[in-house]
PDB file of C-alpha atoms in Angstrom:
ATOM      1  CA  MET A   1     -38.242 -50.006   9.327  1.00 95.00           C
ATOM      2  CA  ARG A   2     -37.108 -52.904   7.123  1.00 97.00           C
ATOM      3  CA  ILE A   3     -33.324 -52.607   6.892  1.00 98.00           C
ATOM      4  CA  LEU A   4     -30.693 -54.532   4.954  1.00 98.00           C
ATOM      5  CA  LEU A   5     -27.373 -54.392   6.810  1.00 98.00           C
ATOM      6  CA  THR A   6     -24.106 -55.415   5.173  1.00 98.00           C
ATOM      7  CA  GLY A   7     -20.992 -56.111   7.215  1.00 97.00           C
ATOM      8  CA  ALA A   8     -23.177 -57.349  10.073  1.00 96.00           C
ATOM      9  CA  THR A   9     -20.765 -60.090  11.125  1.00 92.00           C
ATOM     10  CA  GLY A  10     -17.794 -57.725  11.314  1.00 93.00           C
ATOM     11  CA  PHE A  11     -16.209 -55.957  14.275  1.00 94.00           C
ATOM     12  CA  ALA A  12     -18.671 -53.052  14.295  1.00 96.00           C
ATOM     13  CA  GLY A  13     -21.516 -54.619  12.356  1.00 97.00           C
ATOM     14  CA  ARG A  14     -22.478 -57.046  15.105  1.00 95.00           C
ATOM     15  CA  THR A  15     -23.157 -54.125  17.430  1.00 97.00           C
ATOM     16  CA  VAL A  16     -25.031 -52.145  14.782  1.00 98.00           C
ATOM     17  CA  ALA A  17     -27.256 -55.130  13.979  1.00 98.00           C
ATOM     18  CA  GLY A  18     -28.106 -55.655  17.640  1.00 97.00           C
ATOM     19  CA  VAL A  19     -28.913 -52.005  18.310  1.00 97.00           C
ATOM     20  CA  LEU A  20     -31.162 -51.665  15.259  1.00 98.00           C
ATOM     21  CA  HIS A  21     -32.963 -54.904  16.143  1.00 97.00           C
ATOM     22  CA  ASP A  22     -33.412 -53.862  19.779  1.00 96.00           C
ATOM     23  CA  ARG A  23     -34.979 -50.585  18.646  1.00 96.00           C
ATOM     24  CA  GLY A  24     -37.698 -52.390  16.757  1.00 96.00           C
ATOM     25  CA  HIS A  25     -36.354 -52.446  13.217  1.00 96.00           C
ATOM     26  CA  GLU A  26     -36.758 -55.513  11.014  1.00 97.00           C
ATOM     27  CA  VAL A  27     -33.126 -56.252  10.187  1.00 97.00           C
ATOM     28  CA  THR A  28     -31.912 -58.468   7.354  1.00 97.00           C
ATOM     29  CA  ILE A  29     -28.184 -59.154   7.341  1.00 97.00           C
ATOM     30  CA  LEU A  30     -26.029 -60.060   4.356  1.00 97.00           C
ATOM     31  CA  VAL A  31     -24.003 -63.216   5.085  1.00 96.00           C
ATOM     32  CA  ARG A  32     -21.694 -65.412   3.021  1.00 94.00           C
ATOM     33  CA  ASP A  33     -23.110 -68.531   4.668  1.00 94.00           C
ATOM     34  CA  PRO A  34     -26.122 -69.023   6.956  1.00 93.00           C
ATOM     35  CA  VAL A  35     -25.379 -68.402  10.645  1.00 91.00           C
ATOM     36  CA  ALA A  36     -27.393 -70.272  13.264  1.00 91.00           C
ATOM     37  CA  GLY A  37     -28.871 -68.615  16.325  1.00 89.00           C
ATOM     38  CA  LEU A  38     -29.180 -65.017  15.118  1.00 91.00           C
ATOM     39  CA  PRO A  39     -32.454 -63.086  15.516  1.00 92.00           C
ATOM     40  CA  PHE A  40     -32.222 -61.611  12.015  1.00 95.00           C
ATOM     41  CA  ARG A  41     -33.437 -62.614   8.599  1.00 95.00           C
ATOM     42  CA  GLN A  42     -30.390 -63.608   6.550  1.00 96.00           C
ATOM     43  CA  LEU A  43     -29.696 -62.874   2.899  1.00 96.00           C
ATOM     44  CA  VAL A  44     -26.981 -65.189   1.604  1.00 96.00           C
ATOM     45  CA  GLY A  45     -24.605 -63.543  -0.849  1.00 95.00           C
ATOM     46  CA  THR A  46     -21.463 -61.465  -1.198  1.00 95.00           C
ATOM     47  CA  MET A  47     -20.433 -58.050  -2.416  1.00 96.00           C
ATOM     48  CA  GLU A  48     -18.297 -59.827  -5.020  1.00 94.00           C
ATOM     49  CA  SER A  49     -21.554 -61.023  -6.636  1.00 94.00           C
ATOM     50  CA  VAL A  50     -23.658 -58.054  -5.620  1.00 94.00           C
ATOM     51  CA  SER A  51     -25.953 -58.231  -8.657  1.00 93.00           C
ATOM     52  CA  SER A  52     -27.339 -61.534  -7.386  1.00 93.00           C
ATOM     53  CA  LEU A  53     -28.823 -59.726  -4.369  1.00 94.00           C
ATOM     54  CA  ARG A  54     -31.468 -57.884  -6.384  1.00 93.00           C
ATOM     55  CA  SER A  55     -34.382 -60.137  -5.455  1.00 91.00           C
ATOM     56  CA  GLY A  56     -33.426 -59.983  -1.775  1.00 92.00           C
ATOM     57  CA  LEU A  57     -33.915 -56.212  -1.738  1.00 95.00           C
ATOM     58  CA  SER A  58     -37.646 -56.426  -2.362  1.00 94.00           C
ATOM     59  CA  GLY A  59     -39.526 -54.607   0.393  1.00 94.00           C
ATOM     60  CA  THR A  60     -36.378 -53.066   1.871  1.00 96.00           C
ATOM     61  CA  GLN A  61     -36.880 -49.531   3.154  1.00 97.00           C
ATOM     62  CA  ALA A  62     -33.257 -48.737   4.045  1.00 97.00           C
ATOM     63  CA  VAL A  63     -29.783 -50.120   3.381  1.00 98.00           C
ATOM     64  CA  VAL A  64     -26.935 -49.639   5.860  1.00 98.00           C
ATOM     65  CA  HIS A  65     -23.744 -50.536   4.016  1.00 98.00           C
ATOM     66  CA  LEU A  66     -20.835 -51.285   6.351  1.00 98.00           C
ATOM     67  CA  ALA A  67     -19.137 -54.091   4.412  1.00 97.00           C
ATOM     68  CA  ALA A  68     -15.738 -53.271   2.920  1.00 97.00           C
ATOM     69  CA  LEU A  69     -12.508 -54.896   1.848  1.00 95.00           C
ATOM     70  CA  ASN A  70      -9.896 -53.501   4.255  1.00 93.00           C
ATOM     71  CA  PRO A  71      -6.851 -55.797   4.507  1.00 88.00           C
ATOM     72  CA  PRO A  72      -4.233 -55.407   7.264  1.00 83.00           C
ATOM     73  CA  ARG A  73      -2.022 -52.441   6.403  1.00 77.00           C
ATOM     74  CA  PHE A  74       1.256 -54.342   6.033  1.00 74.00           C
ATOM     75  CA  SER A  75      -0.166 -57.192   3.927  1.00 83.00           C
ATOM     76  CA  ALA A  76       0.275 -57.637   0.186  1.00 84.00           C
ATOM     77  CA  ALA A  77      -3.515 -57.414  -0.185  1.00 86.00           C
ATOM     78  CA  ALA A  78      -3.411 -53.848   1.168  1.00 84.00           C
ATOM     79  CA  ARG A  79      -1.655 -52.829  -2.052  1.00 87.00           C
ATOM     80  CA  ASP A  80      -4.262 -54.419  -4.338  1.00 92.00           C
ATOM     81  CA  GLY A  81      -6.083 -51.297  -5.402  1.00 93.00           C
ATOM     82  CA  ALA A  82      -8.077 -53.036  -8.133  1.00 96.00           C
ATOM     83  CA  ALA A  83      -9.621 -55.487  -5.674  1.00 96.00           C
ATOM     84  CA  MET A  84     -10.582 -52.726  -3.251  1.00 96.00           C
ATOM     85  CA  THR A  85     -12.062 -50.573  -5.997  1.00 97.00           C
ATOM     86  CA  ALA A  86     -14.150 -53.513  -7.219  1.00 97.00           C
ATOM     87  CA  ILE A  87     -15.640 -54.234  -3.784  1.00 97.00           C
ATOM     88  CA  ASN A  88     -15.601 -50.873  -2.030  1.00 98.00           C
ATOM     89  CA  ALA A  89     -16.533 -48.611  -4.936  1.00 98.00           C
ATOM     90  CA  THR A  90     -18.034 -50.450  -7.902  1.00 98.00           C
ATOM     91  CA  ALA A  91     -20.078 -52.946  -5.873  1.00 98.00           C
ATOM     92  CA  THR A  92     -21.215 -50.180  -3.512  1.00 98.00           C
ATOM     93  CA  ALA A  93     -22.585 -48.145  -6.408  1.00 97.00           C
ATOM     94  CA  THR A  94     -24.318 -51.231  -7.812  1.00 97.00           C
ATOM     95  CA  LEU A  95     -25.930 -51.986  -4.447  1.00 97.00           C
ATOM     96  CA  ALA A  96     -27.102 -48.389  -4.076  1.00 97.00           C
ATOM     97  CA  ARG A  97     -28.650 -48.366  -7.540  1.00 96.00           C
ATOM     98  CA  MET A  98     -30.411 -51.694  -6.912  1.00 96.00           C
ATOM     99  CA  ALA A  99     -31.687 -50.444  -3.557  1.00 96.00           C
ATOM    100  CA  ALA A 100     -33.139 -47.339  -5.178  1.00 95.00           C
ATOM    101  CA  ASP A 101     -34.735 -49.444  -7.927  1.00 94.00           C
ATOM    102  CA  ALA A 102     -36.292 -51.656  -5.227  1.00 94.00           C
ATOM    103  CA  GLY A 103     -37.856 -48.622  -3.555  1.00 94.00           C
ATOM    104  CA  ALA A 104     -35.527 -48.237  -0.577  1.00 95.00           C
ATOM    105  CA  GLY A 105     -35.783 -44.644   0.558  1.00 93.00           C
ATOM    106  CA  ARG A 106     -32.566 -44.587   2.614  1.00 96.00           C
ATOM    107  CA  PHE A 107     -28.981 -45.621   1.873  1.00 97.00           C
ATOM    108  CA  VAL A 108     -26.396 -45.100   4.628  1.00 98.00           C
ATOM    109  CA  PHE A 109     -22.797 -45.669   3.534  1.00 98.00           C
ATOM    110  CA  ALA A 110     -19.868 -46.100   5.901  1.00 99.00           C
ATOM    111  CA  SER A 111     -16.950 -44.220   4.375  1.00 99.00           C
ATOM    112  CA  SER A 112     -13.650 -43.382   6.074  1.00 98.00           C
ATOM    113  CA  VAL A 113     -11.816 -40.312   7.309  1.00 97.00           C
ATOM    114  CA  ARG A 114      -8.859 -41.715   5.382  1.00 95.00           C
ATOM    115  CA  VAL A 115     -10.295 -40.040   2.275  1.00 97.00           C
ATOM    116  CA  TYR A 116      -8.813 -36.816   3.702  1.00 96.00           C
ATOM    117  CA  GLY A 117      -5.270 -38.212   3.660  1.00 92.00           C
ATOM    118  CA  ALA A 118      -2.603 -37.575   6.278  1.00 83.00           C
ATOM    119  CA  GLY A 119      -3.739 -35.203   8.997  1.00 80.00           C
ATOM    120  CA  SER A 120      -2.776 -31.634   9.754  1.00 81.00           C
ATOM    121  CA  ASP A 121      -2.963 -29.368  12.789  1.00 83.00           C
ATOM    122  CA  ARG A 122      -6.652 -28.598  12.268  1.00 93.00           C
ATOM    123  CA  ALA A 123      -9.701 -30.828  12.288  1.00 97.00           C
ATOM    124  CA  PHE A 124     -11.004 -32.078   8.965  1.00 97.00           C
ATOM    125  CA  VAL A 125     -14.388 -30.775   7.837  1.00 98.00           C
ATOM    126  CA  GLU A 126     -16.663 -32.372   5.276  1.00 98.00           C
ATOM    127  CA  THR A 127     -15.820 -29.812   2.585  1.00 97.00           C
ATOM    128  CA  ASP A 128     -12.093 -30.585   2.653  1.00 97.00           C
ATOM    129  CA  PRO A 129     -10.814 -32.103  -0.603  1.00 96.00           C
ATOM    130  CA  PHE A 130      -9.964 -35.765  -1.005  1.00 96.00           C
ATOM    131  CA  ARG A 131      -6.283 -36.607  -0.611  1.00 95.00           C
ATOM    132  CA  PRO A 132      -6.359 -40.392  -0.173  1.00 94.00           C
ATOM    133  CA  GLY A 133      -2.921 -41.841   0.483  1.00 89.00           C
ATOM    134  CA  ASP A 134      -3.491 -45.573   0.028  1.00 91.00           C
ATOM    135  CA  PRO A 135      -5.612 -47.963  -2.076  1.00 94.00           C
ATOM    136  CA  TYR A 136      -8.255 -48.437   0.611  1.00 95.00           C
ATOM    137  CA  ALA A 137      -8.746 -44.691   1.039  1.00 95.00           C
ATOM    138  CA  ARG A 138      -8.867 -44.211  -2.734  1.00 97.00           C
ATOM    139  CA  SER A 139     -11.548 -46.884  -3.039  1.00 98.00           C
ATOM    140  CA  LYS A 140     -13.683 -45.107  -0.427  1.00 98.00           C
ATOM    141  CA  ALA A 141     -13.254 -41.786  -2.225  1.00 98.00           C
ATOM    142  CA  GLU A 142     -14.252 -43.474  -5.486  1.00 98.00           C
ATOM    143  CA  ALA A 143     -17.324 -44.909  -3.783  1.00 98.00           C
ATOM    144  CA  GLU A 144     -18.343 -41.479  -2.537  1.00 98.00           C
ATOM    145  CA  ASP A 145     -17.929 -40.019  -6.026  1.00 97.00           C
ATOM    146  CA  ALA A 146     -20.089 -42.781  -7.487  1.00 97.00           C
ATOM    147  CA  LEU A 147     -22.802 -42.246  -4.876  1.00 97.00           C
ATOM    148  CA  HIS A 148     -22.808 -38.500  -5.486  1.00 95.00           C
ATOM    149  CA  GLY A 149     -23.325 -39.283  -9.165  1.00 94.00           C
ATOM    150  CA  LEU A 150     -26.355 -41.402  -8.303  1.00 93.00           C
ATOM    151  CA  ARG A 151     -27.721 -38.613  -6.116  1.00 91.00           C
ATOM    152  CA  GLU A 152     -27.440 -36.203  -9.037  1.00 88.00           C
ATOM    153  CA  GLU A 153     -29.431 -38.718 -11.084  1.00 88.00           C
ATOM    154  CA  GLY A 154     -32.238 -38.497  -8.547  1.00 82.00           C
ATOM    155  CA  MET A 155     -31.422 -41.055  -5.835  1.00 85.00           C
ATOM    156  CA  ALA A 156     -32.766 -39.581  -2.594  1.00 87.00           C
ATOM    157  CA  GLY A 157     -32.080 -40.483   1.018  1.00 94.00           C
ATOM    158  CA  LEU A 158     -28.298 -40.865   0.774  1.00 96.00           C
ATOM    159  CA  ALA A 159     -26.143 -40.370   3.869  1.00 97.00           C
ATOM    160  CA  ILE A 160     -22.366 -40.823   3.816  1.00 98.00           C
ATOM    161  CA  LEU A 161     -20.738 -41.235   7.230  1.00 99.00           C
ATOM    162  CA  ARG A 162     -16.972 -40.687   7.341  1.00 99.00           C
ATOM    163  CA  LEU A 163     -15.692 -42.790  10.197  1.00 99.00           C
ATOM    164  CA  PRO A 164     -12.375 -42.772  12.091  1.00 97.00           C
ATOM    165  CA  VAL A 165     -10.954 -45.947  13.632  1.00 96.00           C
ATOM    166  CA  ILE A 166     -13.728 -47.895  15.363  1.00 97.00           C
ATOM    167  CA  HIS A 167     -12.948 -49.219  18.831  1.00 97.00           C
ATOM    168  CA  GLY A 168     -14.491 -51.672  21.251  1.00 96.00           C
ATOM    169  CA  PRO A 169     -13.449 -54.807  23.137  1.00 94.00           C
ATOM    170  CA  GLY A 170     -11.199 -56.918  20.926  1.00 91.00           C
ATOM    171  CA  ARG A 171      -9.993 -54.004  18.792  1.00 90.00           C
ATOM    172  CA  GLY A 172      -6.771 -54.783  16.942  1.00 89.00           C
ATOM    173  CA  GLY A 173      -4.716 -52.555  14.675  1.00 91.00           C
ATOM    174  CA  TRP A 174      -2.638 -49.653  15.953  1.00 93.00           C
ATOM    175  CA  LEU A 175      -4.977 -49.023  18.883  1.00 95.00           C
ATOM    176  CA  GLY A 176      -4.897 -52.650  19.941  1.00 94.00           C
ATOM    177  CA  LEU A 177      -1.119 -52.765  19.553  1.00 94.00           C
ATOM    178  CA  ALA A 178      -0.697 -49.705  21.789  1.00 95.00           C
ATOM    179  CA  ALA A 179      -2.910 -51.304  24.457  1.00 96.00           C
ATOM    180  CA  ARG A 180      -1.230 -54.691  24.236  1.00 95.00           C
ATOM    181  CA  LEU A 181       2.211 -53.136  24.658  1.00 96.00           C
ATOM    182  CA  GLY A 182       0.932 -50.923  27.470  1.00 96.00           C
ATOM    183  CA  ARG A 183      -0.280 -53.881  29.473  1.00 95.00           C
ATOM    184  CA  ARG A 184       3.279 -55.166  29.308  1.00 95.00           C
ATOM    185  CA  GLY A 185       4.731 -51.849  30.421  1.00 96.00           C
ATOM    186  CA  TRP A 186       5.873 -50.577  27.031  1.00 96.00           C
ATOM    187  CA  LEU A 187       4.859 -47.513  25.055  1.00 96.00           C
ATOM    188  CA  LEU A 188       5.166 -46.977  21.320  1.00 95.00           C
ATOM    189  CA  PRO A 189       7.976 -44.656  20.117  1.00 94.00           C
ATOM    190  CA  ARG A 190       7.087 -41.006  20.618  1.00 92.00           C
ATOM    191  CA  ASP A 191       6.987 -40.217  16.905  1.00 91.00           C
ATOM    192  CA  LEU A 192       4.218 -42.804  16.546  1.00 91.00           C
ATOM    193  CA  ALA A 193       2.440 -42.211  19.832  1.00 94.00           C
ATOM    194  CA  ASN A 194       1.800 -38.508  20.256  1.00 93.00           C
ATOM    195  CA  ALA A 195      -0.432 -37.460  17.349  1.00 94.00           C
ATOM    196  CA  PRO A 196      -4.018 -36.610  18.388  1.00 96.00           C
ATOM    197  CA  ARG A 197      -6.734 -38.611  16.694  1.00 96.00           C
ATOM    198  CA  SER A 198     -10.462 -38.984  16.611  1.00 98.00           C
ATOM    199  CA  VAL A 199     -11.862 -42.445  17.285  1.00 98.00           C
ATOM    200  CA  LEU A 200     -15.378 -43.880  17.411  1.00 99.00           C
ATOM    201  CA  ASN A 201     -16.779 -46.360  19.901  1.00 98.00           C
ATOM    202  CA  ARG A 202     -18.790 -49.014  18.089  1.00 98.00           C
ATOM    203  CA  ASP A 203     -21.778 -48.430  20.389  1.00 98.00           C
ATOM    204  CA  ASN A 204     -21.677 -44.769  19.393  1.00 98.00           C
ATOM    205  CA  LEU A 205     -21.517 -45.771  15.729  1.00 99.00           C
ATOM    206  CA  ALA A 206     -24.637 -47.883  16.123  1.00 98.00           C
ATOM    207  CA  ASP A 207     -26.455 -45.046  17.887  1.00 98.00           C
ATOM    208  CA  ALA A 208     -25.400 -42.554  15.193  1.00 98.00           C
ATOM    209  CA  ILE A 209     -26.696 -44.819  12.427  1.00 98.00           C
ATOM    210  CA  ALA A 210     -29.998 -45.215  14.272  1.00 97.00           C
ATOM    211  CA  ALA A 211     -30.231 -41.427  14.631  1.00 96.00           C
ATOM    212  CA  CYS A 212     -29.453 -40.992  10.951  1.00 95.00           C
ATOM    213  CA  LEU A 213     -32.214 -43.400   9.948  1.00 95.00           C
ATOM    214  CA  TYR A 214     -34.736 -41.990  12.419  1.00 91.00           C
ATOM    215  CA  GLY A 215     -34.124 -38.365  11.518  1.00 88.00           C
ATOM    216  CA  GLY A 216     -33.800 -38.867   7.773  1.00 89.00           C
ATOM    217  CA  ALA A 217     -30.465 -37.041   7.625  1.00 94.00           C
ATOM    218  CA  THR A 218     -28.933 -36.810   4.164  1.00 95.00           C
ATOM    219  CA  GLY A 219     -25.520 -35.557   3.112  1.00 96.00           C
ATOM    220  CA  THR A 220     -21.943 -36.263   4.114  1.00 98.00           C
ATOM    221  CA  PHE A 221     -20.956 -36.250   7.778  1.00 98.00           C
ATOM    222  CA  ASN A 222     -17.954 -36.865   9.997  1.00 99.00           C
ATOM    223  CA  ILE A 223     -18.805 -39.056  13.008  1.00 98.00           C
ATOM    224  CA  ALA A 224     -16.579 -39.515  16.087  1.00 99.00           C
ATOM    225  CA  ASP A 225     -16.505 -39.709  19.862  1.00 98.00           C
ATOM    226  CA  GLU A 226     -16.351 -36.369  21.673  1.00 98.00           C
ATOM    227  CA  GLY A 227     -12.716 -35.444  22.294  1.00 97.00           C
ATOM    228  CA  THR A 228      -9.468 -36.912  21.015  1.00 97.00           C
ATOM    229  CA  THR A 229      -6.958 -39.503  22.132  1.00 98.00           C
ATOM    230  CA  SER A 230      -3.593 -40.817  20.889  1.00 97.00           C
ATOM    231  CA  LEU A 231      -1.735 -44.093  20.685  1.00 97.00           C
ATOM    232  CA  GLY A 232       0.361 -42.904  23.606  1.00 96.00           C
ATOM    233  CA  ALA A 233      -2.708 -42.124  25.716  1.00 97.00           C
ATOM    234  CA  ILE A 234      -4.159 -45.564  25.018  1.00 97.00           C
ATOM    235  CA  GLY A 235      -0.845 -47.187  25.926  1.00 96.00           C
ATOM    236  CA  ARG A 236      -0.639 -45.247  29.192  1.00 96.00           C
ATOM    237  CA  LEU A 237      -4.236 -46.152  30.026  1.00 96.00           C
ATOM    238  CA  ALA A 238      -3.443 -49.838  29.567  1.00 95.00           C
ATOM    239  CA  CYS A 239      -0.265 -49.426  31.645  1.00 95.00           C
ATOM    240  CA  GLN A 240      -2.242 -47.959  34.519  1.00 94.00           C
ATOM    241  CA  TRP A 241      -4.861 -50.694  34.343  1.00 94.00           C
ATOM    242  CA  ALA A 242      -2.157 -53.384  34.441  1.00 93.00           C
ATOM    243  CA  GLY A 243      -0.359 -51.718  37.360  1.00 93.00           C
ATOM    244  CA  ARG A 244       2.737 -50.861  35.312  1.00 92.00           C
ATOM    245  CA  ARG A 245       3.953 -47.802  37.177  1.00 87.00           C
ATOM    246  CA  ARG A 246       7.122 -47.147  35.185  1.00 91.00           C
ATOM    247  CA  PRO A 247       6.400 -47.787  31.515  1.00 91.00           C
ATOM    248  CA  VAL A 248       9.298 -47.824  29.078  1.00 95.00           C
ATOM    249  CA  THR A 249       9.041 -45.902  25.808  1.00 95.00           C
ATOM    250  CA  LEU A 250      10.358 -48.067  22.998  1.00 94.00           C
ATOM    251  CA  PRO A 251      13.109 -46.597  20.818  1.00 93.00           C
ATOM    252  CA  GLY A 252      12.217 -45.713  17.268  1.00 89.00           C
ATOM    253  CA  LEU A 253      13.413 -44.015  14.129  1.00 87.00           C
ATOM    254  CA  PRO A 254      12.847 -40.291  13.587  1.00 87.00           C
ATOM    255  CA  GLY A 255       9.612 -39.607  11.789  1.00 86.00           C
ATOM    256  CA  TRP A 256      11.244 -38.544   8.541  1.00 82.00           C
ATOM    257  CA  MET A 257      13.115 -41.831   8.397  1.00 88.00           C
ATOM    258  CA  MET A 258       9.936 -43.841   9.055  1.00 87.00           C
ATOM    259  CA  ASP A 259       8.270 -42.072   6.135  1.00 84.00           C
ATOM    260  CA  ARG A 260      11.016 -43.257   3.759  1.00 87.00           C
ATOM    261  CA  LEU A 261      11.043 -46.927   4.695  1.00 85.00           C
ATOM    262  CA  PRO A 262      10.294 -49.197   1.725  1.00 84.00           C
ATOM    263  CA  LEU A 263       6.763 -50.676   1.607  1.00 74.00           C
ATOM    264  CA  VAL A 264       5.727 -49.466   5.088  1.00 82.00           C
ATOM    265  CA  GLY A 265       6.677 -45.774   4.982  1.00 81.00           C
ATOM    266  CA  GLU A 266       3.258 -44.600   3.800  1.00 80.00           C
ATOM    267  CA  THR A 267       1.512 -46.573   6.532  1.00 80.00           C
ATOM    268  CA  LEU A 268       3.817 -45.257   9.250  1.00 85.00           C
ATOM    269  CA  HIS A 269       3.442 -41.693   7.976  1.00 83.00           C
ATOM    270  CA  HIS A 270      -0.336 -41.973   8.230  1.00 80.00           C
ATOM    271  CA  ALA A 271      -0.123 -43.514  11.711  1.00 85.00           C
ATOM    272  CA  ARG A 272       2.050 -40.767  13.151  1.00 87.00           C
ATOM    273  CA  ARG A 273       0.103 -37.821  11.735  1.00 91.00           C
ATOM    274  CA  PRO A 274      -2.846 -36.177  13.521  1.00 94.00           C
ATOM    275  CA  CYS A 275      -6.273 -37.337  12.365  1.00 94.00           C
ATOM    276  CA  VAL A 276      -9.006 -35.264  13.985  1.00 97.00           C
ATOM    277  CA  VAL A 277     -12.434 -34.588  12.491  1.00 98.00           C
ATOM    278  CA  ASP A 278     -15.001 -31.875  13.103  1.00 98.00           C
ATOM    279  CA  THR A 279     -18.392 -33.479  13.832  1.00 98.00           C
ATOM    280  CA  ARG A 280     -20.520 -30.367  14.255  1.00 98.00           C
ATOM    281  CA  ALA A 281     -22.407 -30.827  10.975  1.00 98.00           C
ATOM    282  CA  PHE A 282     -23.925 -34.151  12.046  1.00 98.00           C
ATOM    283  CA  ALA A 283     -24.764 -32.793  15.492  1.00 97.00           C
ATOM    284  CA  ALA A 284     -26.466 -29.756  13.979  1.00 97.00           C
ATOM    285  CA  THR A 285     -28.456 -31.866  11.520  1.00 96.00           C
ATOM    286  CA  THR A 286     -29.586 -34.634  13.866  1.00 96.00           C
ATOM    287  CA  GLY A 287     -29.073 -33.325  17.403  1.00 96.00           C
ATOM    288  CA  TRP A 288     -26.945 -36.404  18.055  1.00 97.00           C
ATOM    289  CA  ARG A 289     -24.378 -36.664  20.823  1.00 97.00           C
ATOM    290  CA  PRO A 290     -22.378 -39.826  21.541  1.00 98.00           C
ATOM    291  CA  PRO A 291     -24.030 -41.725  24.421  1.00 98.00           C
ATOM    292  CA  VAL A 292     -20.719 -43.339  25.442  1.00 98.00           C
ATOM    293  CA  THR A 293     -18.030 -40.914  26.628  1.00 98.00           C
ATOM    294  CA  LEU A 294     -14.536 -41.176  25.215  1.00 97.00           C
ATOM    295  CA  ASP A 295     -13.023 -42.176  28.566  1.00 96.00           C
ATOM    296  CA  ASP A 296     -15.655 -44.810  29.303  1.00 96.00           C
ATOM    297  CA  GLY A 297     -15.360 -46.244  25.824  1.00 97.00           C
ATOM    298  CA  LEU A 298     -11.563 -46.458  25.914  1.00 96.00           C
ATOM    299  CA  HIS A 299     -11.630 -48.163  29.310  1.00 96.00           C
ATOM    300  CA  ALA A 300     -14.126 -50.728  28.032  1.00 95.00           C
ATOM    301  CA  SER A 301     -12.119 -51.259  24.855  1.00 95.00           C
ATOM    302  CA  PHE A 302      -8.578 -51.548  26.168  1.00 93.00           C
ATOM    303  CA  CYS A 303      -8.526 -52.297  29.880  1.00 90.00           C
ATOM    304  CA  GLY A 304      -8.403 -56.035  30.362  1.00 68.00           C
ATOM    305  CA  GLN A 305      -9.550 -56.990  26.884  1.00 53.00           C
ATOM    306  CA  ALA A 306      -7.630 -59.258  24.541  1.00 45.00           C
ATOM    307  CA  THR A 307      -6.803 -57.707  21.190  1.00 43.00           C
ATOM    308  CA  VAL A 308      -5.805 -59.117  17.846  1.00 43.00           C
ATOM    309  CA  ALA A 309      -2.609 -58.163  16.082  1.00 40.00           C
ATOM    310  CA  GLY A 310      -2.000 -56.138  12.965  1.00 42.00           C
ATOM    311  CA  PRO A 311      -2.058 -52.390  12.285  1.00 47.00           C
ATOM    312  CA  ARG A 312      -5.024 -51.247  10.237  1.00 48.00           C
TER     313      ARG A 312
END
């Protein structure tokens, strides 16, 4: 299958590109600038100027759209809703329409479980309403709405995958922070650490996308590893790996006080709430099960690996 992959140079995209290539697909990757030494055809362009990509879509049979603007949570850019809507929603809809016009029969879009908003005591299912709590989540919800509109106009072959936090070696964000502290013998405050959450190993993401393309699945699906973890569990795992037998739990504010902190309260509220998704719909449609277990994936991601800073 001839596939255009966006976001191929990102944290998860590199793995997705490699898996699709290794399984015999002809992969073209979207890049800002040419990259030497890659076994893929390269289409030079950006989502900011998505309309200029039209000629590069000729002959494409499927588009896998991973690229997104997702700034670090505590940065000023994370509050720029207009910028995220332009890239994550408007440009996504433009790309999907151009792909359909070019004859691509499949469009796989990486959305986010953040469209559901802050978690509750039950797992999210695909029919739950949108309650996005930040500009990034709103832009993903807007993208989904736009794609559904295109489907109603006759665009076939659309699959929307709602993804939790992706993990793998080098993962930053909250998961990376928990592991980095754990290797030093510290655990995040309990009000941040204990909430259960779904996560997704990037090898499992790549396998799920391949299954989606192979099986022709259409619709909206939650994708995650089997089982749940927490920031506290990741911290304790890193403690054990580093031989820290008596980890110290860092002091922290009560949850209700975190929620009211200026600028960062919304981010902290989201981080300390459960975020678990029900993945049975995708399994029933495709027969897919994650090839990498949760425990094996977490060990590979956070035991002995350097991580970058910054909650996401």
